Amino acid sequence: MTVIFGSSGMGKSRVCALLNQQALLQRRLFSDRPVPVAIYLPDVAVTPGGIRQFAFARIAAHCPHFKSSIFDEMLRTSGLDLFCDAFDRVQSGGRETLERDMRLLLRDSPATRLTIFSRQSAAPQIDADVFFLQPLNRSQQDALEEAVWPASETSTSGPRRMPIMSLLLPDFLRRLAGSPLVFARLVLFYAKHQKLPTDLAELFDFWLGETLRRREHKPTAYSMLVDAATVIALETWDGAAKASAIMKALATQAIPSASLDTLVELGTVIESDGRFEVEHEALADFLRAQSIVHRPGWNPTTDIPANRLDSDAFFPVLLAALTTDLEQQRTLLTRLTVLGFDGYLNAVRFRGNAFRQLAHHASGAIESHFAREMVDSFMATASRFFPHLLPDLIGTSTGSRSTNLQARVEMPPKRTTVGFALYCDDAPPDQNDTLIGGREDFGSQGREIGLYVLQRALGQLIERSCLTGGPVWHQERLLGRLRVLLIAGTGIETSLDFRKQRQYWNQYKGEIFVCSLFNRHYEIAVDDMLADLDVLEGAGGTEAAVWWNPDNGNSWWLRDWDESDEALRQYIMRIDAAYAEVVASNFTEVAGTLSTNLVLPRAWDVYFQPRHDGRRNWVTAIWHPVERCADVNVKVFRGPAPKELTRFDSAWFDETTAKLRSLNRRFHTIAYHSGAVPSFSGRAPTGRHDGKTAVLREVCQRLQTELLDQLRAVTGIPSED
């Protein structure tokens, strides 16, 4: 059994149909192959007899003399090849029955193969190989553009037209261009208008117009078709509906029943076994979102059932794109945090332009709106996705730990710059502490700037290691902070014995040690040192280990790597262990978006090449997914990695992919590590001495890349170093 996941617009139904066509071709060529059957699962769920009887009926419809005895023999010998589409469209109450039916079929017919297509949010609870439809890459986009570009727009006498769409797309559209369905519409929009859509609503309105052939209808007729398509989209939210149900819904809205026939003729609505629905679920979501937004005084809190907010569907993002009322948009975006980190950021990115309501207001009203948008964006995101860090994030931004945040904003009439200062419950500061400028109008960018403030604060917390974790993380943090203070000559306790360290730091509770090291200012809170000791002693430890060089001599803080295999093994293992501890303690709400976290736990094969011929120490680290943390191990080999492991076409990529799928782990990218051995002496790659252990530095860099890049994709502003 195979399950293939894809979000709305990724072409699940198209891939299902293509696989079925290929299987039919193979069956014609080789008679011993299983008979392929295309199955629309919502139809199966409402048909007596289950999937077995449904498959029999599909075959018998094409073979009049096909008998049940032949079918039973087929199941016993060669089996069937069932391509099952739209599991996510089956109503939740019928999924369990369908899953049980599938298990029984596979038990009775081991030779039968099931390929199921669904959104991940409605995953079948069955043991299966799992695959994910990947977004289009650059070459695939170019090929699709050539395929769908209208022939009428292509010159037959001039030079061959080169694909350009992937180069023209702005950041906000590039995110959607991975969907074949959406990218094809972007190409057609550009071919017709010679420009890109300004927002998501314009693109989907164009798509609807092309589907309904707007130019062939009078305005009143076209409006009626849109209304009819909207009624059908709402009626089929939970699956295709019978003609009688659709006709009744149309009559309720005083729309002629013949509109259904017209929509079927246009291809906007499709029919399967007497049931009808809008052809593309993404377009149906647009119609549903549009119908809700057009209701007078609609309430984002009460008018949208929670089960409609699916991060794999277009509906929530389209709802944000169509909402242009300020108050409704604020309420809606706060509610859309239930979509998860990635889904919520998409809603912010594609939200409608509510600023038009204020564009001609006095500067004071615009500044007040901007400040409210900033604070709302910061607080909604931080409180939902980083709740344990909220006081620290506000403290980093204002200088005072709190759970409240306010903003003071100044903006010139042209709004090409914005200055602001953040504060808590006290009086606003007299002057701004941040100024951002550019060529664009910042008036509508309050939410982006709020996310930038969060991005900056989160980056500083990670850079300063101001996060909680487990024994590995806190030992690395303790060693790094002690090393900074010792190299700066502060005269603190040098022993790594926890009892002696606690005795020393207890004298300075509540104080902050300040030092300068190579022109860099450091502030280390004594309470943080004691927090490290609390965790380490609570885990049963008595002394910190200088694992990268266990020499018993003095001045442990000056030691570099001893170039031993054991130290290298500890380095690799401790990175993953510390990373997992920090994610579990601070980032549980976004853990599913962090690429490293998705593939843990894992074992390693590390190939170490000592320095020679002027080349630095070099490490190539190949990882392998394992089922349990107890299976984690690191093997160190002296010498270069085998070439068959490091080639672009290495079998390692396929083997690792297969293993991750067998463990039901979703992943973003697969890559091995190859590079110079990091510094173990407390120096960053730039040569600056920051005291961090090699493990601490790698974990911080990994978190910054995986977390901040997601925010940066929305804000468009790089983080400060």
XYZ file of C-alpha atoms in Angstrom:
721
model
C 0.000 0.000 0.000
C 1.221 3.475 -0.877
C -0.078 6.839 0.319
C 0.791 9.973 -1.661
C 0.221 13.286 0.099
C -0.150 16.683 -1.502
C -1.741 19.978 -0.538
C -4.485 21.621 -2.589
C -3.379 22.500 -6.111
C -0.445 20.072 -6.192
C -2.086 17.872 -8.840
C -3.047 14.792 -6.821
C -5.954 13.873 -9.096
C -3.852 14.448 -12.203
C -1.034 12.230 -10.948
C -3.563 9.568 -9.955
C -5.045 9.588 -13.459
C -1.602 9.429 -15.100
C -0.527 6.487 -12.947
C -3.738 4.688 -13.846
C -3.133 5.327 -17.558
C 0.402 3.948 -17.290
C -0.894 0.872 -15.495
C -3.522 0.349 -18.228
C -0.796 0.499 -20.863
C 1.285 -2.055 -18.967
C -1.757 -4.315 -18.679
C -2.281 -4.193 -22.450
C 1.350 -5.124 -23.033
C 1.641 -7.778 -20.324
C -1.440 -9.837 -19.530
C -0.052 -11.072 -16.211
C -0.080 -7.564 -14.733
C -2.835 -6.632 -12.231
C -5.933 -4.986 -13.668
C -5.811 -1.239 -12.857
C -8.953 0.445 -11.550
C -9.403 4.190 -10.940
C -11.464 4.747 -7.802
C -12.919 7.976 -6.461
C -13.091 7.243 -2.745
C -15.976 9.619 -1.858
C -18.130 7.511 -4.229
C -16.974 4.304 -2.539
C -17.866 5.692 0.885
C -21.537 6.085 -0.099
C -21.827 2.876 -2.154
C -23.042 -0.366 -0.532
C -20.531 -3.198 -0.712
C -17.375 -1.200 -0.109
C -14.254 -0.919 -2.225
C -14.308 -4.550 -3.386
C -17.802 -4.310 -4.863
C -17.054 -0.866 -6.305
C -13.982 -2.204 -8.148
C -15.998 -5.144 -9.480
C -18.687 -2.784 -10.785
C -16.084 -0.596 -12.535
C -14.563 -3.574 -14.343
C -17.946 -5.122 -15.189
C -19.072 -1.832 -16.747
C -16.377 -2.299 -19.419
C -16.613 -6.103 -19.672
C -20.249 -7.262 -19.984
C -19.364 -10.946 -19.456
C -17.248 -10.315 -16.371
C -18.563 -12.506 -13.536
C -18.000 -12.462 -9.790
C -16.264 -15.851 -10.001
C -13.699 -14.396 -12.407
C -13.271 -11.417 -10.088
C -12.664 -13.664 -7.064
C -10.058 -15.654 -8.995
C -8.388 -12.415 -10.070
C -8.142 -11.257 -6.454
C -6.668 -14.615 -5.438
C -3.996 -14.738 -8.147
C -2.828 -11.493 -9.748
C -4.740 -9.030 -7.574
C -5.839 -5.543 -8.582
C -4.003 -2.250 -8.992
C -6.312 0.287 -7.329
C -5.616 4.004 -7.735
C -7.714 5.683 -5.049
C -8.174 9.432 -5.278
C -9.516 12.000 -2.783
C -9.347 10.172 0.536
C -9.431 13.620 2.168
C -12.804 14.282 0.500
C -14.398 11.359 2.330
C -16.419 12.591 5.300
C -14.651 11.921 8.577
C -17.324 9.462 9.696
C -16.735 7.254 6.649
C -12.940 7.167 6.727
C -12.681 4.571 9.467
C -15.044 2.244 7.595
C -13.072 2.769 4.397
C -9.764 2.048 6.151
C -11.166 -1.173 7.608
C -12.446 -2.178 4.171
C -8.989 -1.617 2.667
C -7.288 -3.711 5.337
C -9.692 -6.599 4.722
C -9.134 -6.388 0.968
C -5.352 -6.563 1.368
C -5.691 -9.423 3.832
C -7.828 -11.444 1.414
C -5.848 -10.437 -1.675
C -2.142 -9.945 -0.826
C -1.304 -9.371 -4.497
C -3.564 -6.303 -4.671
C -1.880 -2.898 -4.614
C -3.501 0.250 -3.251
C -2.259 3.749 -4.107
C -4.108 6.383 -2.077
C -4.005 10.138 -2.672
C -4.888 12.550 0.136
C -3.979 15.706 1.983
C -1.752 15.051 4.959
C -4.312 16.614 7.286
C -6.606 13.660 6.471
C -4.024 10.895 6.498
C -5.375 7.323 6.389
C -4.520 5.395 9.547
C -2.984 2.479 7.670
C 0.575 1.145 7.522
C 1.877 2.187 4.109
C 4.803 3.622 2.204
C 4.419 7.397 2.254
C 5.353 9.848 -0.505
C 4.866 13.603 -0.855
C 4.228 15.525 -4.053
C 7.054 18.051 -4.223
C 6.726 21.666 -5.443
C 7.801 22.380 -8.996
C 11.482 23.166 -9.387
C 12.831 25.729 -11.832
C 13.206 23.368 -14.800
C 9.730 21.912 -14.238
C 8.234 25.406 -14.140
C 9.949 26.239 -17.430
C 8.629 23.044 -19.024
C 5.102 23.713 -17.757
C 5.234 27.284 -19.040
C 6.123 26.061 -22.526
C 3.286 23.535 -22.381
C 0.500 25.907 -21.297
C 1.567 29.163 -22.991
C -1.255 29.950 -25.451
C -0.374 29.148 -29.052
C -2.062 32.392 -30.124
C 0.539 34.334 -28.134
C 3.507 32.540 -29.724
C 5.128 33.872 -32.863
C 5.561 31.235 -35.594
C 8.116 33.209 -37.606
C 10.293 34.695 -34.896
C 12.763 32.997 -32.562
C 11.517 30.375 -30.117
C 10.050 31.932 -26.985
C 12.082 31.245 -23.836
C 10.354 30.578 -20.483
C 10.632 33.618 -18.209
C 7.913 33.287 -15.570
C 10.118 31.700 -12.907
C 12.423 34.733 -13.180
C 9.656 37.337 -12.982
C 7.790 36.080 -9.938
C 7.992 38.270 -6.825
C 8.580 36.597 -3.482
C 4.921 36.511 -2.490
C 3.961 34.598 -5.672
C 7.039 32.387 -5.788
C 5.744 30.622 -2.723
C 2.628 29.510 -4.629
C 4.393 28.774 -7.897
C 5.379 25.324 -6.661
C 1.777 24.252 -7.299
C 1.337 23.135 -10.932
C -2.270 24.281 -10.932
C -1.480 27.787 -9.686
C 1.656 28.202 -11.795
C -0.275 27.326 -14.954
C -2.795 30.071 -14.116
C 0.018 32.538 -13.486
C 1.380 31.795 -16.956
C -2.030 32.290 -18.573
C -2.621 35.504 -16.612
C 0.721 36.912 -17.771
C 0.105 35.826 -21.365
C -3.187 37.716 -21.427
C -2.318 40.848 -19.433
C 1.461 41.092 -19.906
C 1.789 41.666 -16.176
C 1.616 39.649 -12.988
C -1.378 39.710 -10.629
C -1.046 42.169 -7.771
C -2.618 39.813 -5.255
C -4.114 36.364 -4.848
C -7.694 37.562 -5.297
C -6.912 38.951 -8.763
C -5.326 35.665 -9.857
C -8.232 33.505 -8.698
C -10.820 35.890 -10.151
C -9.036 35.572 -13.503
C -9.028 31.782 -13.148
C -12.770 31.768 -12.433
C -13.423 34.019 -15.434
C -11.440 31.764 -17.760
C -13.181 28.650 -16.447
C -16.643 30.176 -16.948
C -15.602 31.800 -20.266
C -16.584 35.260 -19.112
C -16.258 36.800 -22.583
C -18.953 34.481 -23.985
C -21.631 35.596 -21.514
C -23.524 38.778 -20.824
C -22.800 40.304 -17.397
C -26.080 39.104 -15.870
C -25.635 35.571 -17.188
C -22.053 35.454 -15.969
C -23.083 36.696 -12.519
C -25.713 33.952 -12.323
C -23.134 31.303 -13.249
C -20.804 32.555 -10.516
C -23.659 32.379 -8.016
C -24.525 28.866 -9.165
C -20.910 27.711 -8.925
C -20.728 29.222 -5.429
C -23.838 27.341 -4.308
C -22.373 24.092 -5.641
C -19.012 24.765 -3.961
C -20.745 25.300 -0.612
C -22.999 22.267 -1.065
C -20.013 20.006 -1.864
C -17.679 21.172 0.895
C -17.691 17.677 2.395
C -17.778 15.764 -0.879
C -19.586 15.511 -4.200
C -23.374 15.854 -4.034
C -26.249 14.328 -5.977
C -28.061 16.375 -8.593
C -31.207 16.478 -6.457
C -29.348 18.065 -3.522
C -27.689 20.618 -5.791
C -30.954 21.495 -7.530
C -32.608 22.023 -4.154
C -29.753 24.313 -3.040
C -29.975 26.264 -6.313
C -33.726 26.674 -5.917
C -33.220 28.061 -2.412
C -31.170 30.869 -3.979
C -33.662 31.350 -6.858
C -31.117 30.111 -9.400
C -32.420 28.044 -12.353
C -31.589 24.334 -12.175
C -30.369 24.526 -15.766
C -27.313 26.382 -14.445
C -25.953 23.017 -13.334
C -26.090 21.740 -16.919
C -24.334 24.882 -18.162
C -21.550 24.544 -15.583
C -21.036 20.894 -16.542
C -20.829 21.847 -20.232
C -18.252 24.527 -19.399
C -16.191 22.004 -17.425
C -16.412 24.066 -14.241
C -18.383 21.297 -12.541
C -17.601 17.617 -13.058
C -19.793 14.548 -12.594
C -18.794 11.150 -11.214
C -21.313 8.345 -10.735
C -24.210 10.776 -10.516
C -22.496 13.149 -8.108
C -21.299 16.657 -8.921
C -18.650 19.068 -7.628
C -16.451 21.949 -8.805
C -13.604 20.507 -10.860
C -10.746 22.084 -8.903
C -10.940 22.171 -5.115
C -8.750 25.303 -5.061
C -11.298 27.163 -7.205
C -14.113 25.858 -5.004
C -12.253 27.248 -1.980
C -12.110 30.644 -3.698
C -15.872 30.615 -4.230
C -16.475 29.573 -0.607
C -14.170 32.259 0.771
C -15.744 34.878 -1.476
C -19.257 33.953 -0.323
C -18.283 34.328 3.342
C -16.461 37.636 2.899
C -19.405 39.106 0.979
C -21.829 38.414 3.827
C -22.711 41.719 5.548
C -21.071 41.957 8.973
C -19.578 38.468 8.921
C -17.636 37.468 12.039
C -14.308 35.603 11.608
C -14.681 34.134 15.087
C -18.133 32.567 14.736
C -18.856 32.270 11.002
C -16.045 29.838 10.153
C -16.204 26.312 11.608
C -12.869 25.108 12.946
C -12.883 22.042 10.674
C -12.717 24.329 7.611
C -9.339 25.750 8.622
C -7.112 23.183 6.936
C -3.494 24.179 6.319
C -3.385 21.941 3.209
C -6.315 23.790 1.602
C -6.441 27.157 -0.137
C -9.558 28.260 1.740
C -7.916 29.886 4.814
C -5.340 31.783 2.763
C -7.964 32.917 0.251
C -10.157 34.062 3.130
C -7.280 36.265 4.329
C -6.639 37.471 0.779
C -10.250 38.552 0.287
C -10.724 40.187 3.701
C -10.035 43.917 3.437
C -11.819 45.231 6.525
C -9.266 46.205 9.194
C -11.020 44.755 12.226
C -12.161 41.604 10.472
C -8.674 41.004 9.136
C -7.069 41.399 12.569
C -9.516 38.935 14.098
C -9.153 36.508 11.204
C -5.348 36.468 11.205
C -5.266 35.809 14.934
C -7.611 32.883 14.398
C -5.543 31.557 11.501
C -2.662 30.816 13.852
C -4.356 27.389 14.145
C -2.978 26.649 10.665
C 0.480 26.190 12.123
C 3.547 28.347 11.634
C 3.889 27.934 7.876
C 0.160 28.245 7.185
C -0.173 31.348 9.362
C 2.787 33.062 7.691
C 1.209 32.333 4.309
C -2.018 33.981 5.473
C -0.068 37.087 6.529
C 1.860 37.117 3.259
C -1.250 36.910 1.051
C -3.684 38.955 3.165
C -5.853 41.561 1.474
C -4.912 45.235 1.405
C -6.938 46.610 4.313
C -4.780 49.747 4.406
C -6.834 51.274 1.588
C -9.371 52.306 4.228
C -6.760 54.578 5.835
C -4.596 55.642 2.907
C -6.027 59.177 2.845
C -6.419 59.656 6.596
C -4.297 61.997 8.699
C -0.789 60.838 9.561
C -1.744 60.319 13.214
C -4.416 57.769 12.301
C -2.013 55.954 9.985
C 0.708 55.828 12.650
C -1.787 54.544 15.206
C -2.939 51.833 12.781
C 0.658 50.889 11.992
C 1.536 50.590 15.684
C -1.483 48.406 16.356
C -0.668 46.157 13.401
C 2.937 45.830 14.596
C 1.988 44.856 18.120
C -0.820 42.558 17.003
C 1.478 40.734 14.571
C 4.243 40.334 17.154
C 1.959 39.217 19.971
C -0.263 36.884 17.930
C 2.751 35.091 16.473
C 4.853 34.967 19.633
C 2.056 33.939 21.996
C 0.862 31.163 19.666
C 4.136 29.717 18.389
C 6.693 30.726 21.043
C 4.606 30.909 24.250
C 7.451 29.835 26.555
C 9.686 32.578 25.145
C 7.134 35.423 25.094
C 8.473 37.365 28.140
C 12.046 36.948 26.885
C 11.143 38.040 23.359
C 9.469 41.185 24.713
C 12.381 41.726 27.095
C 14.864 41.513 24.231
C 12.831 44.060 22.242
C 12.120 46.524 25.077
C 14.647 45.841 27.847
C 11.910 44.711 30.269
C 10.494 41.194 30.533
C 6.730 41.372 30.234
C 3.697 39.845 28.580
C 2.471 43.214 27.266
C 3.843 45.224 24.372
C 3.162 48.676 22.932
C 4.710 50.649 20.099
C 5.449 54.285 19.329
C 5.555 54.983 15.571
C 6.542 57.972 13.446
C 6.097 58.064 9.683
C 6.657 60.938 7.224
C 3.889 61.884 4.758
C 5.389 59.826 1.912
C 5.656 56.812 4.245
C 8.939 55.605 2.716
C 10.521 55.341 6.167
C 9.184 54.272 9.522
C 10.698 54.904 12.931
C 9.481 53.115 16.018
C 10.221 52.276 19.618
C 8.760 49.405 21.630
C 7.884 49.569 25.307
C 5.844 47.725 27.945
C 3.516 49.281 30.496
C 5.590 52.376 31.217
C 5.408 55.711 29.398
C 6.488 55.692 25.737
C 10.116 56.678 25.082
C 10.939 60.143 23.819
C 12.620 58.958 20.638
C 12.636 56.008 18.278
C 15.288 53.334 18.509
C 14.736 51.719 15.089
C 14.488 53.263 11.632
C 13.661 51.307 8.485
C 13.632 52.922 5.061
C 13.204 52.058 1.409
C 11.419 53.046 -1.767
C 8.041 51.476 -1.030
C 5.107 52.804 0.958
C 5.391 51.299 4.441
C 1.849 52.230 5.434
C 0.481 48.738 4.821
C 3.542 46.917 6.194
C 2.751 47.042 9.916
C 2.412 43.267 10.213
C 5.627 42.644 8.328
C 7.505 45.050 10.597
C 5.974 43.358 13.649
C 7.243 40.015 12.375
C 10.636 41.608 11.729
C 10.802 42.740 15.367
C 9.998 39.175 16.400
C 12.571 37.846 13.945
C 15.209 40.155 15.400
C 14.371 39.275 19.016
C 14.312 35.557 18.305
C 17.645 35.793 16.520
C 19.203 37.555 19.506
C 17.881 34.963 21.970
C 19.351 32.178 19.863
C 22.643 33.993 19.302
C 23.039 34.563 23.050
C 21.959 30.972 23.839
C 19.141 32.314 26.048
C 17.099 29.140 25.654
C 16.327 26.235 27.936
C 17.160 22.642 27.158
C 18.429 19.455 28.740
C 21.732 18.294 30.253
C 23.696 18.411 26.989
C 22.567 21.922 26.039
C 23.089 23.374 29.519
C 26.549 21.838 29.889
C 27.609 23.315 26.551
C 26.177 26.692 27.581
C 27.885 26.576 30.984
C 31.254 25.714 29.432
C 30.891 28.493 26.853
C 30.019 31.175 29.405
C 32.744 30.112 31.810
C 35.253 30.218 28.969
C 34.286 33.784 28.010
C 34.650 34.999 31.595
C 37.946 33.178 32.146
C 39.569 34.375 28.922
C 38.404 37.917 29.745
C 40.299 37.619 33.042
C 37.384 38.058 35.445
C 38.926 35.805 38.094
C 35.962 33.459 38.546
C 36.056 29.871 39.828
C 37.991 27.698 37.353
C 36.954 24.264 38.613
C 34.321 22.365 36.647
C 32.998 20.706 39.784
C 29.314 21.645 40.069
C 29.470 21.977 43.846
C 32.328 24.474 43.685
C 30.670 26.389 40.853
C 27.409 26.679 42.765
C 29.216 27.789 45.911
C 30.932 30.545 43.933
C 27.888 31.814 41.998
C 25.580 31.759 45.013
C 27.537 34.770 46.275
C 26.359 36.857 43.312
C 22.703 35.905 42.861
C 20.775 38.458 40.807
C 23.938 40.152 39.508
C 25.276 40.430 35.972
C 28.932 39.935 35.069
C 30.086 42.359 32.393
C 33.268 41.905 30.375
C 34.843 42.806 27.051
C 36.634 40.322 24.869
C 38.339 41.354 21.643
C 36.215 44.508 21.331
C 32.967 42.673 21.995
C 30.756 43.372 25.004
C 29.340 40.469 27.039
C 26.732 40.451 29.802
C 26.294 37.139 31.625
C 23.575 36.832 34.260
C 24.522 34.867 37.357
C 20.984 33.499 37.542
C 21.538 31.886 34.130
C 24.691 30.182 35.417
C 22.734 28.841 38.386
C 19.968 27.666 36.033
C 22.560 25.652 34.088
C 23.776 24.079 37.321
C 20.205 23.280 38.382
C 19.614 21.261 35.226
C 22.981 19.502 35.341
C 22.736 18.562 39.010
C 19.114 17.537 38.544
C 20.299 15.085 35.870
C 22.708 13.527 38.371
C 25.897 15.207 37.155
C 28.766 16.243 39.401
C 31.282 17.785 37.015
C 31.338 19.254 33.509
C 33.485 17.434 30.967
C 35.791 19.104 28.471
C 34.903 16.381 25.995
C 36.869 17.862 23.074
C 40.149 17.553 24.983
C 40.030 15.662 28.306
C 43.656 16.509 29.159
C 43.964 16.815 32.938
C 46.252 19.823 32.744
C 45.305 23.309 33.867
C 43.616 26.058 31.825
C 40.916 23.889 30.303
C 39.398 27.003 28.708
C 42.414 27.354 26.410
C 42.309 23.835 24.997
C 41.524 23.119 21.371
C 40.493 19.806 19.845
C 42.795 16.884 20.580
C 41.987 15.401 17.126
C 40.807 12.132 18.652
C 38.087 9.970 17.139
C 36.191 9.971 20.435
C 36.027 13.782 20.548
C 34.730 13.845 16.977
C 32.145 11.208 17.851
C 31.020 13.237 20.873
C 30.783 16.383 18.749
C 28.425 14.809 16.218
C 26.234 13.104 18.825
C 26.007 16.128 21.091
C 24.870 18.436 18.275
C 21.771 16.361 17.569
C 21.150 15.776 21.289
C 21.409 19.469 22.230
C 19.319 20.493 19.220
C 16.551 18.044 20.159
C 16.583 19.300 23.765
C 16.203 22.938 22.735
C 13.414 22.209 20.253
C 11.523 20.123 22.833
C 11.828 22.879 25.466
C 11.230 25.996 23.368
C 9.862 25.256 19.898
C 7.278 22.482 20.175
C 4.701 24.573 18.291
C 6.957 24.923 15.239
C 8.868 21.639 15.513
C 7.116 20.267 12.429
C 8.628 23.014 10.245
C 12.259 22.527 11.352
C 14.107 20.440 8.776
C 16.634 18.880 11.175
C 14.005 17.977 13.736
C 11.984 16.107 11.114
C 14.728 13.538 10.456
C 15.849 12.838 14.052
C 16.999 10.482 15.502
C 19.822 9.395 13.206
C 23.126 7.544 13.207
C 26.315 8.753 11.519
C 29.295 7.548 9.520
C 32.024 10.190 9.836
C 35.083 10.238 7.568
C 37.967 12.305 8.944
C 40.926 13.453 6.851
C 43.711 15.008 8.972
C 45.388 18.108 7.640
C 47.912 17.473 4.891
C 49.496 19.350 1.988
C 48.224 22.661 3.316
C 44.638 21.457 3.564
C 42.769 21.828 6.846
C 41.262 18.977 8.814
C 38.285 17.788 6.790
C 35.147 15.897 7.780
C 32.499 14.219 5.652
C 29.508 13.113 7.736
C 26.883 10.776 6.271
C 23.740 10.166 8.323
C 21.201 7.358 8.445
C 17.722 7.554 10.038
C 17.122 5.210 12.975
C 13.879 4.310 14.691
C 14.824 4.954 18.339
C 17.215 7.236 20.194
C 18.798 4.105 21.663
C 19.939 3.187 18.123
C 21.919 6.409 17.666
C 25.641 5.862 17.156
C 28.565 7.520 15.417
C 31.280 5.580 13.603
C 34.491 7.449 12.778
C 36.716 6.397 9.876
C 40.125 7.840 9.042
C 40.416 8.755 5.394
C 38.220 10.178 2.624
C 34.623 9.100 2.194
C 34.042 6.485 -0.525
C 33.298 8.191 -3.832
C 30.126 6.181 -4.342
C 28.716 7.868 -1.204
C 29.460 11.448 -2.209
C 28.525 11.435 -5.885
C 25.494 13.401 -6.997
C 23.802 10.140 -8.022
C 24.782 8.345 -4.821
C 22.475 5.531 -3.738
C 22.616 7.070 -0.255
C 19.980 9.634 -1.223
C 17.477 6.987 -2.320
C 18.240 4.725 0.638
C 17.840 7.568 3.136
C 14.624 8.723 1.483
C 13.205 5.203 1.615
C 14.162 4.804 5.269
C 12.555 8.127 6.239
C 9.380 7.135 4.434
C 9.324 3.759 6.160
C 9.542 5.618 9.486
C 6.731 7.953 8.336
C 8.926 11.049 8.649
C 8.280 13.983 6.388
C 11.409 15.836 5.297
C 12.302 18.994 3.410
C 15.772 18.265 2.074
C 18.369 15.514 2.336
C 22.034 16.469 2.410
C 25.198 15.174 3.993
C 27.839 17.393 5.574
C 31.289 17.954 4.132
C 33.625 20.682 5.313
C 36.480 21.787 7.515
C 36.462 20.690 11.138
C 34.977 23.525 13.234
C 36.842 25.466 15.872
C 36.765 23.933 19.346
C 38.724 26.771 20.964
C 35.829 29.217 21.350
C 36.510 31.115 18.145
C 33.878 31.669 15.477
C 34.799 30.952 11.813
C 35.549 34.680 11.442
C 38.230 34.377 14.125
C 36.231 36.303 16.708
C 36.411 34.776 20.188
C 32.902 34.286 21.591
C 33.642 31.389 23.936
C 30.985 29.103 22.475
C 31.696 25.425 22.281
C 31.603 23.906 18.804
C 28.332 22.163 19.666
C 26.686 25.324 21.004
C 27.680 27.319 17.927
C 26.414 24.702 15.469
C 23.061 24.310 17.231
C 22.542 28.094 17.348
C 23.418 28.498 13.668
C 21.088 25.665 12.702
C 18.170 27.133 14.659
C 18.751 30.591 13.214
C 18.736 29.231 9.682
C 15.671 27.035 10.094
C 13.545 29.482 12.099
C 14.541 32.921 10.908
C 14.486 32.057 7.214
C 10.749 31.384 7.507
C 10.141 34.820 9.028
C 12.545 36.500 6.629
C 10.581 35.111 3.680
C 7.626 37.235 4.852
C 9.388 40.337 6.177
C 11.964 40.614 3.403
C 14.363 42.144 5.946
C 17.594 40.306 6.857
C 18.340 39.739 10.525
C 20.922 41.873 12.249
C 24.260 40.253 13.028
